[in-house]
Amino acid sequence: MNLSEFTCVLTACCVNSTAYVCEIVRAGIQAVDYGQTEAARSLGLNSRQTMLHIVLPQAVKNILPALCNEFVAIVKETSLASTFFIGELMTQFKTINGITFRVLEPLTIVGIIYFLVTFTLSKAIAVFERRLNASER
């Protein structure tokens, strides 16, 4: 196979994140009490209806915080792409460092950009979680 570096990095990030997301979803579904499933089945719902209307809405409240944290982690993991010289913030830092021989200034700017992206995402997630908790009451 003759794959580009970008394809390899993208595949690795996707496989890694998919494993975490699957585990998050599995744990969220298992966190819903089995009595909920039994109650739905006793009311005459089939397994598909039980999953869609009873289990998943309750599981989403458990899944969303961890899923959002995984999304933030994916943003942070993109810095690993610089190892393969794929055009990304850390690659730009290395390029500027090679041209200007300055380390602190470009690295500070890259750090600020990563901070702003992850901080904004974290705050948006916190607002989303508060709305989800408010709808619970």
Short mmCIF file of C-alpha atoms in Angstrom, two decimals:
data_model
loop_
_atom_site.label_atom_id
_atom_site.label_comp_id
_atom_site.label_asym_id
_atom_site.label_seq_id
_atom_site.Cartn_x
_atom_site.Cartn_y
_atom_site.Cartn_z
CA MET A 1 0.00 0.00 0.00
CA ASN A 2 1.27 3.40 -0.92
CA LEU A 3 -0.46 5.72 1.54
CA SER A 4 0.45 9.32 2.23
CA GLU A 5 1.57 10.45 5.67
CA PHE A 6 -1.68 12.37 6.11
CA THR A 7 -3.75 9.25 5.42
CA CYS A 8 -1.72 7.22 7.90
CA VAL A 9 -2.02 9.83 10.67
CA LEU A 10 -5.73 10.30 9.99
CA THR A 11 -6.32 6.55 10.10
CA ALA A 12 -4.39 6.18 13.34
CA CYS A 13 -6.31 9.03 15.01
CA CYS A 14 -9.64 7.64 13.78
CA VAL A 15 -8.94 4.11 14.99
CA ASN A 16 -7.72 5.34 18.38
CA SER A 17 -10.66 7.68 18.90
CA THR A 18 -13.17 5.10 17.66
CA ALA A 19 -11.99 2.65 20.28
CA TYR A 20 -12.47 5.23 23.03
CA VAL A 21 -15.87 6.32 21.72
CA CYS A 22 -17.09 2.72 21.51
CA GLU A 23 -16.02 2.13 25.09
CA ILE A 24 -17.72 5.34 26.23
CA VAL A 25 -20.98 4.38 24.52
CA ARG A 26 -20.85 0.83 25.88
CA ALA A 27 -20.27 2.06 29.43
CA GLY A 28 -23.04 4.65 29.10
CA ILE A 29 -25.56 2.04 27.96
CA GLN A 30 -24.53 -0.38 30.68
CA ALA A 31 -24.91 2.38 33.28
CA VAL A 32 -28.67 2.46 32.67
CA ASP A 33 -30.37 0.24 35.22
CA TYR A 34 -31.56 -3.07 33.79
CA GLY A 35 -34.89 -2.52 35.55
CA GLN A 36 -35.62 0.18 32.96
CA THR A 37 -35.34 -2.40 30.19
CA GLU A 38 -37.49 -4.86 32.09
CA ALA A 39 -40.16 -2.22 32.69
CA ALA A 40 -40.22 -1.27 29.02
CA ARG A 41 -40.47 -4.89 27.96
CA SER A 42 -43.31 -5.47 30.40
CA LEU A 43 -45.15 -2.54 28.79
CA GLY A 44 -44.95 -4.32 25.44
CA LEU A 45 -42.04 -2.52 23.78
CA ASN A 46 -39.75 -4.62 21.63
CA SER A 47 -35.97 -4.50 22.03
CA ARG A 48 -35.51 -1.81 19.36
CA GLN A 49 -38.17 0.46 20.88
CA THR A 50 -36.73 -0.13 24.34
CA MET A 51 -33.26 0.88 23.18
CA LEU A 52 -34.44 3.95 21.23
CA HIS A 53 -37.03 5.33 23.63
CA ILE A 54 -35.91 4.20 27.08
CA VAL A 55 -32.23 3.23 27.29
CA LEU A 56 -30.51 5.63 24.86
CA PRO A 57 -32.11 8.86 26.19
CA GLN A 58 -30.91 7.95 29.67
CA ALA A 59 -27.51 6.79 28.41
CA VAL A 60 -26.92 10.03 26.51
CA LYS A 61 -26.77 11.92 29.79
CA ASN A 62 -23.96 9.61 30.89
CA ILE A 63 -22.21 9.52 27.54
CA LEU A 64 -22.09 13.20 26.56
CA PRO A 65 -19.53 14.51 29.08
CA ALA A 66 -17.00 11.78 28.29
CA LEU A 67 -17.71 12.06 24.57
CA CYS A 68 -17.10 15.79 24.63
CA ASN A 69 -13.86 15.26 26.54
CA GLU A 70 -12.78 12.80 23.87
CA PHE A 71 -13.47 15.47 21.25
CA VAL A 72 -11.17 17.89 23.09
CA ALA A 73 -8.54 15.14 23.33
CA ILE A 74 -8.70 14.64 19.56
CA VAL A 75 -7.90 18.32 19.07
CA LYS A 76 -4.90 17.96 21.36
CA GLU A 77 -3.74 14.76 19.64
CA THR A 78 -3.45 16.52 16.30
CA SER A 79 -0.07 17.79 17.48
CA LEU A 80 1.20 14.24 16.94
CA ALA A 81 0.83 14.83 13.20
CA SER A 82 3.85 17.12 13.34
CA THR A 83 6.00 14.02 13.88
CA PHE A 84 5.29 13.15 10.24
CA PHE A 85 5.67 16.75 9.05
CA ILE A 86 2.04 17.15 8.15
CA GLY A 87 0.97 20.80 7.94
CA GLU A 88 -0.24 21.45 11.47
CA LEU A 89 0.56 23.97 14.22
CA MET A 90 3.61 22.19 15.56
CA THR A 91 4.94 21.73 12.01
CA GLN A 92 4.56 25.46 11.45
CA PHE A 93 6.42 26.03 14.72
CA LYS A 94 9.29 23.84 13.50
CA THR A 95 9.37 25.70 10.18
CA ILE A 96 9.45 29.12 11.83
CA ASN A 97 12.01 27.88 14.33
CA GLY A 98 14.26 26.70 11.48
CA ILE A 99 13.98 30.01 9.63
CA THR A 100 14.29 32.48 12.52
CA PHE A 101 16.11 30.33 15.11
CA ARG A 102 13.61 31.53 17.69
CA VAL A 103 11.97 29.03 19.97
CA LEU A 104 10.04 30.84 22.68
CA GLU A 105 7.96 33.25 20.59
CA PRO A 106 6.50 30.78 18.05
CA LEU A 107 6.03 28.11 20.71
CA THR A 108 4.16 30.60 22.89
CA ILE A 109 1.88 31.50 19.99
CA VAL A 110 1.20 27.81 19.24
CA GLY A 111 0.46 27.23 22.93
CA ILE A 112 -1.95 30.16 23.00
CA ILE A 113 -3.75 28.87 19.91
CA TYR A 114 -4.11 25.37 21.42
CA PHE A 115 -5.26 26.91 24.70
CA LEU A 116 -7.88 29.09 23.00
CA VAL A 117 -9.27 26.18 20.96
CA THR A 118 -9.44 23.75 23.88
CA PHE A 119 -10.65 26.37 26.36
CA THR A 120 -13.44 27.46 24.01
CA LEU A 121 -14.46 23.86 23.43
CA SER A 122 -14.39 23.12 27.16
CA LYS A 123 -16.57 26.14 27.96
CA ALA A 124 -19.03 25.22 25.20
CA ILE A 125 -19.19 21.70 26.60
CA ALA A 126 -19.79 23.05 30.11
CA VAL A 127 -22.71 25.16 28.84
CA PHE A 128 -24.09 22.14 27.01
CA GLU A 129 -23.83 19.99 30.15
CA ARG A 130 -25.56 22.66 32.25
CA ARG A 131 -28.44 22.78 29.77
CA LEU A 132 -28.66 19.00 29.85
CA ASN A 133 -28.75 19.01 33.67
CA ALA A 134 -31.36 21.80 33.67
CA SER A 135 -33.63 19.78 31.39
CA GLU A 136 -33.31 16.88 33.82
CA ARG A 137 -35.17 18.71 36.58
#
